Short mmCIF file of C-alpha atoms and ligand atoms in Angstrom, two decimals:
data_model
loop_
_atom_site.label_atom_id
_atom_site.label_comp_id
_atom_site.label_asym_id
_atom_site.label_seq_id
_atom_site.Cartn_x
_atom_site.Cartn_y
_atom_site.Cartn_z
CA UNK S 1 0.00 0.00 0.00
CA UNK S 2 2.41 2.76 -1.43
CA UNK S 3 -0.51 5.32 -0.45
CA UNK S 4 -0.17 4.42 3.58
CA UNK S 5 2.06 7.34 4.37
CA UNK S 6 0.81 10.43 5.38
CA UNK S 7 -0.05 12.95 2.26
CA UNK S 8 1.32 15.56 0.64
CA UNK S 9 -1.58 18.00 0.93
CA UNK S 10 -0.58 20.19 -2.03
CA UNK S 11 -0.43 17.76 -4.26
CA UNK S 12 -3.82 16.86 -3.77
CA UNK S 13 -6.88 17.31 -6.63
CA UNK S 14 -8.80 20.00 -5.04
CA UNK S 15 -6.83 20.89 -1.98
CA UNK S 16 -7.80 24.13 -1.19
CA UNK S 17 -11.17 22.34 -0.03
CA UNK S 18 -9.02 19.11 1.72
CA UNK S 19 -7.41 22.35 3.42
CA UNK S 20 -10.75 23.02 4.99
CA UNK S 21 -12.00 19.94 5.62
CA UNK S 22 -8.32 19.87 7.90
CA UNK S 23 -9.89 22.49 9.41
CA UNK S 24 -13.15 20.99 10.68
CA UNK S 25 -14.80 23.47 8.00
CA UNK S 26 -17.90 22.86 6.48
CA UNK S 27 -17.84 22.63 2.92
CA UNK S 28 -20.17 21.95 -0.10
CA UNK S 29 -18.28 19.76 -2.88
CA UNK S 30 -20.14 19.74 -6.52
CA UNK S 31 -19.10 16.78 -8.60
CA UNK S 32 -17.59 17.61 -11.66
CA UNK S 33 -17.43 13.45 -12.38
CA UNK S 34 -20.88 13.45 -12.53
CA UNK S 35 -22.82 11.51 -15.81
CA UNK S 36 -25.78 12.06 -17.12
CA UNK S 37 -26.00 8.41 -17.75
CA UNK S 38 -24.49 7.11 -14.94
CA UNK S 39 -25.68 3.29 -15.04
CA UNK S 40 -24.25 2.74 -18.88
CA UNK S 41 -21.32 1.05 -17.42
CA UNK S 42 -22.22 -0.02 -14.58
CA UNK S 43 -21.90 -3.61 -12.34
CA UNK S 44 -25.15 -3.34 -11.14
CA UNK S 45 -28.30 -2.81 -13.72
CA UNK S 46 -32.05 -2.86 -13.19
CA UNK S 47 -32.26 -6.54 -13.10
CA UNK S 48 -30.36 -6.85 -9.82
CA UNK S 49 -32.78 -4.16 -7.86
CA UNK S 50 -36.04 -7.04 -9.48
CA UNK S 51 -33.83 -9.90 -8.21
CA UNK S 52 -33.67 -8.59 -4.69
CA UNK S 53 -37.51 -7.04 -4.38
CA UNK S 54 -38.66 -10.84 -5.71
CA UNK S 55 -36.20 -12.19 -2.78
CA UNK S 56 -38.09 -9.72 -0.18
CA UNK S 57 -41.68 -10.64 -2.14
CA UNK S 58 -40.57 -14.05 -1.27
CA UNK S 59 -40.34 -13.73 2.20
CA UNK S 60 -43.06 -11.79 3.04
CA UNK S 61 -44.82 -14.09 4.67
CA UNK S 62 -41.96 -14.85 7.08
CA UNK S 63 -41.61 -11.45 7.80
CA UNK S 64 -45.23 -10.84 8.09
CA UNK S 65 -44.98 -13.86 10.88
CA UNK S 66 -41.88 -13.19 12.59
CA UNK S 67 -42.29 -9.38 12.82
CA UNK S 68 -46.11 -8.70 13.42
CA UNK S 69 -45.71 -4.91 13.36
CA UNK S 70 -45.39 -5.06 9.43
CA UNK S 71 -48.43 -6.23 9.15
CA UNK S 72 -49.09 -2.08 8.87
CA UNK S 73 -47.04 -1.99 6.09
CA UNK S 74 -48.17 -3.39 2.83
CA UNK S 75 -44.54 -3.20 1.66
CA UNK S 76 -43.09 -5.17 4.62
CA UNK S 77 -40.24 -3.17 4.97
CA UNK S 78 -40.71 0.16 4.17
CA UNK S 79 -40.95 3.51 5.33
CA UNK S 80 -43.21 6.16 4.61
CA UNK S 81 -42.28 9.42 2.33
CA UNK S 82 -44.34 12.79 4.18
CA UNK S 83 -44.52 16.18 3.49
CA UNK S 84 -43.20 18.28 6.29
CA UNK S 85 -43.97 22.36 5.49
CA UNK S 86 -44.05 23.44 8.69
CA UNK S 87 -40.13 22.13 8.83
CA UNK S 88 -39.64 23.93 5.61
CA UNK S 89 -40.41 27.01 7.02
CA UNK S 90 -38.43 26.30 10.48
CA UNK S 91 -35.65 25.09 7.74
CA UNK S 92 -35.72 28.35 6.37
CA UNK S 93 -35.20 30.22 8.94
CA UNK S 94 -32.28 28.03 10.35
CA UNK S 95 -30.56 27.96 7.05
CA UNK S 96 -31.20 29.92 4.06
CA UNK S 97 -33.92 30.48 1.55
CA UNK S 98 -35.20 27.64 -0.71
CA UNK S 99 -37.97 26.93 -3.15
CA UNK S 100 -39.99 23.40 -3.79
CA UNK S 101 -41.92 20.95 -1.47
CA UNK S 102 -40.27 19.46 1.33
CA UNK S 103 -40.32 16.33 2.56
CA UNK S 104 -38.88 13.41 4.74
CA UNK S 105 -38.75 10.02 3.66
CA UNK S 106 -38.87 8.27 7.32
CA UNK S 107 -36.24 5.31 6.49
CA UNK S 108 -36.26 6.51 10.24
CA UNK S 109 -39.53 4.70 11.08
CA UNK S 110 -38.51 1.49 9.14
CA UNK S 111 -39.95 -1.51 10.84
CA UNK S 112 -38.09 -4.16 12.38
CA UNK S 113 -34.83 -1.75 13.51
CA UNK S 114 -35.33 1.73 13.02
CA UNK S 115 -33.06 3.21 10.92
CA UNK S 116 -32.14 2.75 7.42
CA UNK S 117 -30.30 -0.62 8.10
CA UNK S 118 -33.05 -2.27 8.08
CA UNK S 119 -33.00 -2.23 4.49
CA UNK S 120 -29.30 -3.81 2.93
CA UNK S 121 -28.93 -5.00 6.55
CA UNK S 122 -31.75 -7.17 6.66
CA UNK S 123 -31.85 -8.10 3.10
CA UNK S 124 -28.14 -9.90 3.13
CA UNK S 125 -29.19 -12.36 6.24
CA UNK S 126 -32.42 -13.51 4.17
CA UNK S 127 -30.56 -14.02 1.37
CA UNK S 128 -28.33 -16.10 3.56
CA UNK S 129 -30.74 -18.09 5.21
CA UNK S 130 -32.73 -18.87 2.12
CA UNK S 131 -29.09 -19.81 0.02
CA UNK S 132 -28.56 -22.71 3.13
CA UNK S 133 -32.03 -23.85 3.06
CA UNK S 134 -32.51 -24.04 -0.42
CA UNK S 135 -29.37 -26.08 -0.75
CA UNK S 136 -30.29 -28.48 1.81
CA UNK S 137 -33.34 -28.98 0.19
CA UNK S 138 -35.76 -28.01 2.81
CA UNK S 139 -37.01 -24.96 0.89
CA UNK S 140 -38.03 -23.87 -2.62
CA UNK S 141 -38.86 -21.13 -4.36
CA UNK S 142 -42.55 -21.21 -4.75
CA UNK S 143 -43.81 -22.21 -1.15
CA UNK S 144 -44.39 -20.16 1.67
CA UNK S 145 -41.43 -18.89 3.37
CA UNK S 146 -42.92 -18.57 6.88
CA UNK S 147 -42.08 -22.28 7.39
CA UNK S 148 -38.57 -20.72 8.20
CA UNK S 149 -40.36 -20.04 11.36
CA UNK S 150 -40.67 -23.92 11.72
CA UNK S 151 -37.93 -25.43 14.98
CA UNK S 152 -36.46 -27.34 12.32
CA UNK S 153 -35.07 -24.37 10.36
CA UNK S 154 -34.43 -22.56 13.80
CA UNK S 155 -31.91 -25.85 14.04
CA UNK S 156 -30.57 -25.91 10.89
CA UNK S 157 -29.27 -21.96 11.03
CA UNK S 158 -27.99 -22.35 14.71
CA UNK S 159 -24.56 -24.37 13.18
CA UNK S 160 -24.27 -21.44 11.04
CA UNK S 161 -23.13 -18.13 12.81
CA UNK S 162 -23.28 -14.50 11.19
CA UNK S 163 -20.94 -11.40 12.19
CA UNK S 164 -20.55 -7.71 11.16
CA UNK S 165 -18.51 -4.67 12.26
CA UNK S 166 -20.92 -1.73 13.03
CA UNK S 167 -21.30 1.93 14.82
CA UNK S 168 -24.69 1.10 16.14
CA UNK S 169 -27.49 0.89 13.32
CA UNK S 170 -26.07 -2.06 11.47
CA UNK S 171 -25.73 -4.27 13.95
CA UNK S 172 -28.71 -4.14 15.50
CA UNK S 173 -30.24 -4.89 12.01
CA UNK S 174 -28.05 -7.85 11.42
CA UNK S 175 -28.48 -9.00 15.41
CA UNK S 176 -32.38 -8.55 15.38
CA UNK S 177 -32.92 -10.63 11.78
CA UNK S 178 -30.02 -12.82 12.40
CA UNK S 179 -30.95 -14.06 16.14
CA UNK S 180 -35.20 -14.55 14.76
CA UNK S 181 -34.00 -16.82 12.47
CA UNK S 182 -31.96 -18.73 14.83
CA UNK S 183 -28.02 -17.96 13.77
CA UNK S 184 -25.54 -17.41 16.07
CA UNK S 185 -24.53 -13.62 15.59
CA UNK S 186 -21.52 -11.79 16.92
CA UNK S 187 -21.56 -7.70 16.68
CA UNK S 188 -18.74 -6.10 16.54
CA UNK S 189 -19.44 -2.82 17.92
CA UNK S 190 -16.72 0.88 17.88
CA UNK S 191 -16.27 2.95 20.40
CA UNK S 192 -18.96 4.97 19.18
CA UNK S 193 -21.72 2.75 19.43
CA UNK S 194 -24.43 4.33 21.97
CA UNK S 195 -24.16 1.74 25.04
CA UNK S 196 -28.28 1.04 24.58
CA UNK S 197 -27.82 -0.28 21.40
CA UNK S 198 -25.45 -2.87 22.99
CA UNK S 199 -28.00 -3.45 25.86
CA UNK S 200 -30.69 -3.87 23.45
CA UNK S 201 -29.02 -6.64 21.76
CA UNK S 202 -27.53 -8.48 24.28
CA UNK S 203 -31.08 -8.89 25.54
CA UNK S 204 -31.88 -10.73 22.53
CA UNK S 205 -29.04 -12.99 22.54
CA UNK S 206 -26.37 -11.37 20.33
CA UNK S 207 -22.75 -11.39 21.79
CA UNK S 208 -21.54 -7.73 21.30
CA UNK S 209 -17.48 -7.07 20.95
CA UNK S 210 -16.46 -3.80 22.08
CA UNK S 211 -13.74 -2.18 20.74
CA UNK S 212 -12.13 0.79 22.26
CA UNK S 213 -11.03 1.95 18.74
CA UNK S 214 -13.25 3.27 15.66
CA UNK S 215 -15.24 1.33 13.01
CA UNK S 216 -12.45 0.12 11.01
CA UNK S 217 -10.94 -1.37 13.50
CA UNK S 218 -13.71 -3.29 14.74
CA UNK S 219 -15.30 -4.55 11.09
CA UNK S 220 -11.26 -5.55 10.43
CA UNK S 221 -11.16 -7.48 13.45
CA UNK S 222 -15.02 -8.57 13.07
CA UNK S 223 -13.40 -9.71 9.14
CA UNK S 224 -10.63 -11.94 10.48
CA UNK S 225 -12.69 -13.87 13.20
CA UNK S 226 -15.24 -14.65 10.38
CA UNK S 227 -12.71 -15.74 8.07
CA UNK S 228 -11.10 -18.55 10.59
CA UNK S 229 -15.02 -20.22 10.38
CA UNK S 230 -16.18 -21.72 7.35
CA UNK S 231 -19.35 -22.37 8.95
CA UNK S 232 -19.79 -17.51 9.98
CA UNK S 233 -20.62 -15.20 7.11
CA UNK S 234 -19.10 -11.78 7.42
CA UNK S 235 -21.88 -8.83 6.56
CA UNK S 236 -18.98 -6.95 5.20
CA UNK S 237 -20.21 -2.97 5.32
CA UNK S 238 -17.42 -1.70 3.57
CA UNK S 239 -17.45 -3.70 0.53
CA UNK S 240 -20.91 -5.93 0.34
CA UNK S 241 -22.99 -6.38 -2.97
CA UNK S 242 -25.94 -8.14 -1.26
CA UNK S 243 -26.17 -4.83 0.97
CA UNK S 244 -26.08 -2.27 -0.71
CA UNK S 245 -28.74 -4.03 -3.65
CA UNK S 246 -31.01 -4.11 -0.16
CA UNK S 247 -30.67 -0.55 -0.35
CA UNK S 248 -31.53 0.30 -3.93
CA UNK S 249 -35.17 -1.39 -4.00
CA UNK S 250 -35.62 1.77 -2.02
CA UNK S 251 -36.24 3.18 -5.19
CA UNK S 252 -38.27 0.58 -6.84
CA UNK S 253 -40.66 1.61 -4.69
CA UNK S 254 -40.66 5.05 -3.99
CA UNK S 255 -42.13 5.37 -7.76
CA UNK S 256 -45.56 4.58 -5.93
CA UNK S 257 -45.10 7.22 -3.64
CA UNK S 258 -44.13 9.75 -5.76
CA UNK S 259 -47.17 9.15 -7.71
CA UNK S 260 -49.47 8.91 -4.65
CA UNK S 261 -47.80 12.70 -3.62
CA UNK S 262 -47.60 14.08 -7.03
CA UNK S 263 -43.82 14.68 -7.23
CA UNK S 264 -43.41 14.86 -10.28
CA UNK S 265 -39.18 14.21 -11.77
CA UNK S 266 -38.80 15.15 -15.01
CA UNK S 267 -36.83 18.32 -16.90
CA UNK S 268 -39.14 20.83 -15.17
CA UNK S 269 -39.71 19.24 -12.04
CA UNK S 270 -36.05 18.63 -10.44
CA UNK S 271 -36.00 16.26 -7.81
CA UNK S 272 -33.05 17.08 -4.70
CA UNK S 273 -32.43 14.09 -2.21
CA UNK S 274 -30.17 15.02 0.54
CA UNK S 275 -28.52 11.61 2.34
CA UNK S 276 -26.43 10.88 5.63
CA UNK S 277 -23.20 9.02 4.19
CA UNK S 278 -20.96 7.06 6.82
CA UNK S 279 -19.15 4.04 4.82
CA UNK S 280 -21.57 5.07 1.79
CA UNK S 281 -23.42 1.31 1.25
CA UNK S 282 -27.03 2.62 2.47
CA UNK S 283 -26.67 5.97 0.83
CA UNK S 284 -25.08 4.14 -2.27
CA UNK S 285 -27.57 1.15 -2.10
CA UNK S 286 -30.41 4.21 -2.02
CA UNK S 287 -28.84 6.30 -4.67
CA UNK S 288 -28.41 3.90 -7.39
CA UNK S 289 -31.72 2.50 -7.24
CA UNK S 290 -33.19 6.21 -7.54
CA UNK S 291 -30.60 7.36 -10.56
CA UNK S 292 -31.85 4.07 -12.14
CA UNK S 293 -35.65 4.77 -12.44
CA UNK S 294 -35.14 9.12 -12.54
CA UNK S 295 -32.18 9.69 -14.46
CA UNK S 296 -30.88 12.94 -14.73
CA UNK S 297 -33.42 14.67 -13.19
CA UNK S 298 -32.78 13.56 -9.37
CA UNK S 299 -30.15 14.94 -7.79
CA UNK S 300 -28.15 12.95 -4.93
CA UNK S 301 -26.44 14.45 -2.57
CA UNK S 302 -24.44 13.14 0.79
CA UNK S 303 -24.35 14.72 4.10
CA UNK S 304 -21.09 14.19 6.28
CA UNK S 305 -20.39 15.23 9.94
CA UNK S 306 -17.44 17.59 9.67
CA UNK S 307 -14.96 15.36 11.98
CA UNK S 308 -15.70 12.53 9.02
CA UNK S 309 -16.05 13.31 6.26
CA UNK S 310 -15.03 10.09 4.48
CA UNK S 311 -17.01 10.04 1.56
CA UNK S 312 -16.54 13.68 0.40
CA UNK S 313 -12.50 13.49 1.17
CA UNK S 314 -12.72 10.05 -0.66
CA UNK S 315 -14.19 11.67 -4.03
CA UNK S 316 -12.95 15.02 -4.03
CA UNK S 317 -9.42 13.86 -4.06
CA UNK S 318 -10.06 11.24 -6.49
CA UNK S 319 -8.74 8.61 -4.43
CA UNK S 320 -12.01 7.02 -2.76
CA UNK S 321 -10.90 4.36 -0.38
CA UNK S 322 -7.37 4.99 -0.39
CA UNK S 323 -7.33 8.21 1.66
CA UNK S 324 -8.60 7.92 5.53
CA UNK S 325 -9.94 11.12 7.73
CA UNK S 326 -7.10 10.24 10.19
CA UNK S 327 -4.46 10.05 7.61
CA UNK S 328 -4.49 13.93 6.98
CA UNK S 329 -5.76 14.56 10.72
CA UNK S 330 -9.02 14.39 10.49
CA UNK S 331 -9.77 12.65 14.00
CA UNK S 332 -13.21 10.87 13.24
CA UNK S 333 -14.86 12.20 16.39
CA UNK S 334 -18.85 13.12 16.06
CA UNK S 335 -22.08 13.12 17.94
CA UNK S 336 -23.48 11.50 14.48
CA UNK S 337 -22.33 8.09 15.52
CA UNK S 338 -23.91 6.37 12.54
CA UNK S 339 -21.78 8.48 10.57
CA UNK S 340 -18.72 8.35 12.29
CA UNK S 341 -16.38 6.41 9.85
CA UNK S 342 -13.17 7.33 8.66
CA UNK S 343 -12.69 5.30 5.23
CA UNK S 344 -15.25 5.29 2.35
CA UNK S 345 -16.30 1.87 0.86
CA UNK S 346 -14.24 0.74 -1.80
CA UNK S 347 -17.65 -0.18 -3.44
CA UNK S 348 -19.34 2.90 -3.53
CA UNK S 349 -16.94 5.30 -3.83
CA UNK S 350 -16.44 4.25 -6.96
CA UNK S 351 -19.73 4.12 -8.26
CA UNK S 352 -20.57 7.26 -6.63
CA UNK S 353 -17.88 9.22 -8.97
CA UNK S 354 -20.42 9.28 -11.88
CA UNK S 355 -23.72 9.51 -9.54
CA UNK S 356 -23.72 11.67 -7.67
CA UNK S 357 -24.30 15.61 -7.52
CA UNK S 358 -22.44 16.38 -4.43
CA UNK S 359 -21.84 16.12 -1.07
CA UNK S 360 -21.61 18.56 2.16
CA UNK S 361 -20.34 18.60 5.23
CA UNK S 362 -22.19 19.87 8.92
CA UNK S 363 -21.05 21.19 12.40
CA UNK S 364 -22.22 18.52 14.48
CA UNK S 365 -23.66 21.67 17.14
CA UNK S 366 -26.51 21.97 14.04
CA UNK S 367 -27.49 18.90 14.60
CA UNK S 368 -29.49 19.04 17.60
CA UNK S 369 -31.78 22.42 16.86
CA UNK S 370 -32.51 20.45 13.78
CA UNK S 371 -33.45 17.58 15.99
CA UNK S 372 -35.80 19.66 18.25
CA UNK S 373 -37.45 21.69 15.40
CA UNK S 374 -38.48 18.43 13.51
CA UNK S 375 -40.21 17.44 16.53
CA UNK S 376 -41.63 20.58 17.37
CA UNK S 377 -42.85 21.55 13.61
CA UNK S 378 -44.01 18.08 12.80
CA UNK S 379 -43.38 15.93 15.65
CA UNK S 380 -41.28 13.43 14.06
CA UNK S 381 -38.21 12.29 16.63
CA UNK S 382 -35.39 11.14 14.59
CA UNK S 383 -32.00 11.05 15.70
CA UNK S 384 -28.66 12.91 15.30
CA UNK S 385 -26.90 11.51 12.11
CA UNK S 386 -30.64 11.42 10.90
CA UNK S 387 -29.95 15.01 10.78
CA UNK S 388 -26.66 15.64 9.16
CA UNK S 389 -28.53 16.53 5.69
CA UNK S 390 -30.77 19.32 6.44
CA UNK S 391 -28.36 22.00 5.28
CA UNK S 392 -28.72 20.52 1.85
CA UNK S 393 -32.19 22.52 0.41
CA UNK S 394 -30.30 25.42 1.11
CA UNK S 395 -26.90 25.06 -0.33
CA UNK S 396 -28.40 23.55 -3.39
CA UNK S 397 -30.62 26.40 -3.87
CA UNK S 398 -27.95 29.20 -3.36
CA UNK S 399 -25.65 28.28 -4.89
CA UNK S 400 -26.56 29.63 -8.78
CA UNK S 401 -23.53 28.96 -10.40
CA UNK S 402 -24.51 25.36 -9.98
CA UNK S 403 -27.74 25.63 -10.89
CA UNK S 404 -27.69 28.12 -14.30
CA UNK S 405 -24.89 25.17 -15.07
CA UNK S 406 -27.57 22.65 -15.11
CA UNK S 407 -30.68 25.13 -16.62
CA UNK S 408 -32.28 24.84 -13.76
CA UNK S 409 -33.92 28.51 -13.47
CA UNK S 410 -35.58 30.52 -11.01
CA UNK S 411 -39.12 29.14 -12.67
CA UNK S 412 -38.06 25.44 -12.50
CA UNK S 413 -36.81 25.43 -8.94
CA UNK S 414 -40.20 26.93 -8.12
CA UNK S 415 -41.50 23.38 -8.87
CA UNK S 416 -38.63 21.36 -7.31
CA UNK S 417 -38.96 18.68 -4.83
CA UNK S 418 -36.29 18.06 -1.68
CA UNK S 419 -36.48 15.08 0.00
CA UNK S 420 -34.25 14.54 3.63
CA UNK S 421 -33.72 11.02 3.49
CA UNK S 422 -34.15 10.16 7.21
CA UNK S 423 -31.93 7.51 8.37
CA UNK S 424 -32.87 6.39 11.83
CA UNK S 425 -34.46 7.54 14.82
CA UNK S 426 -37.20 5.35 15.68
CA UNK S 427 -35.48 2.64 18.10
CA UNK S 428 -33.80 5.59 20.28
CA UNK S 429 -34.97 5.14 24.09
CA UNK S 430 -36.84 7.48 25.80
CA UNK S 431 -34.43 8.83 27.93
CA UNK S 432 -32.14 9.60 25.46
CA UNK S 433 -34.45 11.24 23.17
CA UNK S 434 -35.47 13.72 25.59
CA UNK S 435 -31.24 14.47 26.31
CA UNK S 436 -31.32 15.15 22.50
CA UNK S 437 -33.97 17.15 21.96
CA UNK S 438 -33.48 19.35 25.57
CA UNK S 439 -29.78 19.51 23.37
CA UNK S 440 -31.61 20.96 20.78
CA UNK S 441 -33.89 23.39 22.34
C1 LIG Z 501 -25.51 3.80 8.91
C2 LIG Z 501 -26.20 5.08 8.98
C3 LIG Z 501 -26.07 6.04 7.97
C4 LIG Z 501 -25.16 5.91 6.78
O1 LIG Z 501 -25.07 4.65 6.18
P1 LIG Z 501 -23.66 4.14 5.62
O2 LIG Z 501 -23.96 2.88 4.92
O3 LIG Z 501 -22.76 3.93 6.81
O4 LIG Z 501 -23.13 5.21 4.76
C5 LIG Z 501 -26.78 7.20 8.11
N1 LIG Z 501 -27.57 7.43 9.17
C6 LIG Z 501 -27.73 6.53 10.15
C7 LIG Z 501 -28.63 6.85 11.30
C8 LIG Z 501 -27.05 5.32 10.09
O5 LIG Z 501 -27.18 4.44 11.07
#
């Protein structure tokens, strides 16, 4: 790894703006990389977003089973998209002017874990389970998967064991799915990982490693564990296909919802999505599946706490995964602990050069008014990290070099549409949602 020494800052591809990111700065980065045609060469195509929504079609009746409170949902896991204008006009006043419809799409609220996880997160163990039992022969494709329920499958995952390296949200995803169906799961949790996230799944039989380093530390040492057993598979969060194709259905079906709100995304009607990064696989996962149905005209952005700001470093230098936060000094340290990573994915920084619009970076002290005035305006609770993109309406819409660039004119952006992708919230205790939002106030 000739690139392991510390850098040259200089010498870096736009490093005026590194300079300020050294700086704890917060910055707004436009891709110039970006295509209007972004999925012409890509790995992944339309076929592999179908091939994981008919893997979740086939096990909605396990999940409608095993996890009663999607019985709500008629898309078993999924999240509602809302229109939040009194929050535009609190937004406004907390950030800058901006025209268009706001809204939140509560990935927040998802069933099952709360956050955005439950998406890629859940997805990878199902397509686990159902791999074993189709290959023992105990399942097929056509019957109805809630026999998974059945002792005898509970048996036949328990000699299998699953692991994963997380900051909080992924693990409990992978703990929660992983321990219903009856795998032994190990969670390798960072320092930053809030200590009732641990609590909550110890109580349901997970063992949770704590390490007193950051995430890469503990998915590496989560990674080498897994590899000494044949018998574990390693949800690997900085590199996984099956996660971050979890992801995209996201925008398979947000289609529906953009009919059933009239959002309209076409040359006239731009469509701004504004999404907490960490490692990049859920905003990724999310992203491609919306470029592939809307094209051109929806705009992704990524929101990064200003301590790590992996993804944006990772991109605007041009060197993705081979440049850390604490390899220029960066130290990684944030209240957004779901964001709190200090490498981008390998995976997804390298899609992500032709995909996406742009990415910003927050003060983690903004987080917290956010916080309150979401709950206040709208009374939606969701928690820090959740918050790390609600700069984004307004430094899209002020910035007009950017937009004249594009043609988008004072008359279109009348007509746009912003959507905060919210990323998790909705498993936060009690206590420690009133310490936020008495934070916030
Ligand atoms: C994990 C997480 C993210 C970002 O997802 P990555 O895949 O790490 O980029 C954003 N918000 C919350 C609340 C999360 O838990």
């Amino acid at each position: 790894m000739a690139l392991q020494a510390d850098f040259d800052i200089k010498t870096l591809k736009n490093s005026e703006l590194v300079a300020k990111m050294m700086g704890y700065e917060e910055i707004f980065w436009l891709n110039e990389g970006l295509s209007d045609n972004p999925l012409k060469n890509c790995k992944f195509q339309e076929k592999d977003i179908d091939e994981a929504e008919a893997r979740l079609e086939r096990f909605r009746p396990y999940i409608m089973k095993a996890f009663p409170e999607t019985e709500q949902t008629p898309c078993i896991i999924e999240s509602d998209l809302v229109e939040i204008p009194n929050m535009k006009k609190e937004l406004i006043k907390l950030t800058d002017e901006f025209s268009g419809r706001l809204f939140l799409k509560k990935d927040s609220h998802l069933p099952v874990s709360g956050s955005i996880k439950a998406r890629g997160g859940i997805y990878e163990v199902l397509k686990f389970a159902e791999k074993i039992a189709l290959e023992k022969k105990m399942l097929s494709l056509e019957e109805d998967y809630s026999k998974l329920l059945n002792p005898e499958f509970t048996a036949l995952f328990s000699q299998y064991s699953v692991a994963v390296g997380s900051t909080g949200n992924l693990g409990l995803s992978i703990g929660i799915i992983s321990a219903k169906l009856g795998f032994k799961v190990t969670v390798h949790m960072s320092a930053d990982a809030k200590a009732w996230k641990k609590d909550l799944l110890r109580s349901k039989g997970v063992t949770v490693i704590e390490y007193p380093e950051d995430y890469q530390v503990a998915v590496s040492h989560g990674r080498k564990k897994a590899e000494s057993d044949p018998m574990c598979h390693f949800v690997d969060d900085e590199g996984s296909e099956d996660l971050f194709l979890g992801y995209s259905v996201a925008g398979k079906r947000i289609r529906k919802q953009f009919l059933e709100a009239n959002i309209l995304c076409d040359d006239t009607h731009p469509v701004f999505v504004y999404i907490p990064c960490g490692v990049g696989g859920a905003p990724g996962g999310v992203a491609f599946g919306l470029k592939n149905y809307f094209g051109k005209n929806i705009h992704i952005f990524f929101a990064e706490p200003t301590h790590a700001p992996c993804m944006t470093l990772g991109l605007a230098t041009g060197l993705k995964d081979k440049i850390s936060c604490n390899q220029i000094g960066i130290d990684g340290l944030t209240e957004a602990d779901g964001l709190a990573v200090g490498r981008a994915s390998n995976l997804v920084s390298e899609l992500m050069e032709t995909m996406l619009s742009g990415a910003y970076t927050i003060d983690d002290k903004k987080l917290y008014p956010f916080l309150s005035k979401l709950k206040d305006s709208e009374n939606i609770f969701i928690e820090p990290s959740s918050c790390a993109s609600f700069i984004g309406p307004a430094l899209v819409c002020q910035n007009s070099a950017y937009l004249k660039k594009l043609g988008l004119t004072e008359e279109i952006m009348k007509n746009a549409t912003h959507i905060l992708w919210g990323t998790g919230g909705n498993m936060v205790p009690e206590r420690e949602r009133e310490d936020y939002y008495e934070r916030g106030k």
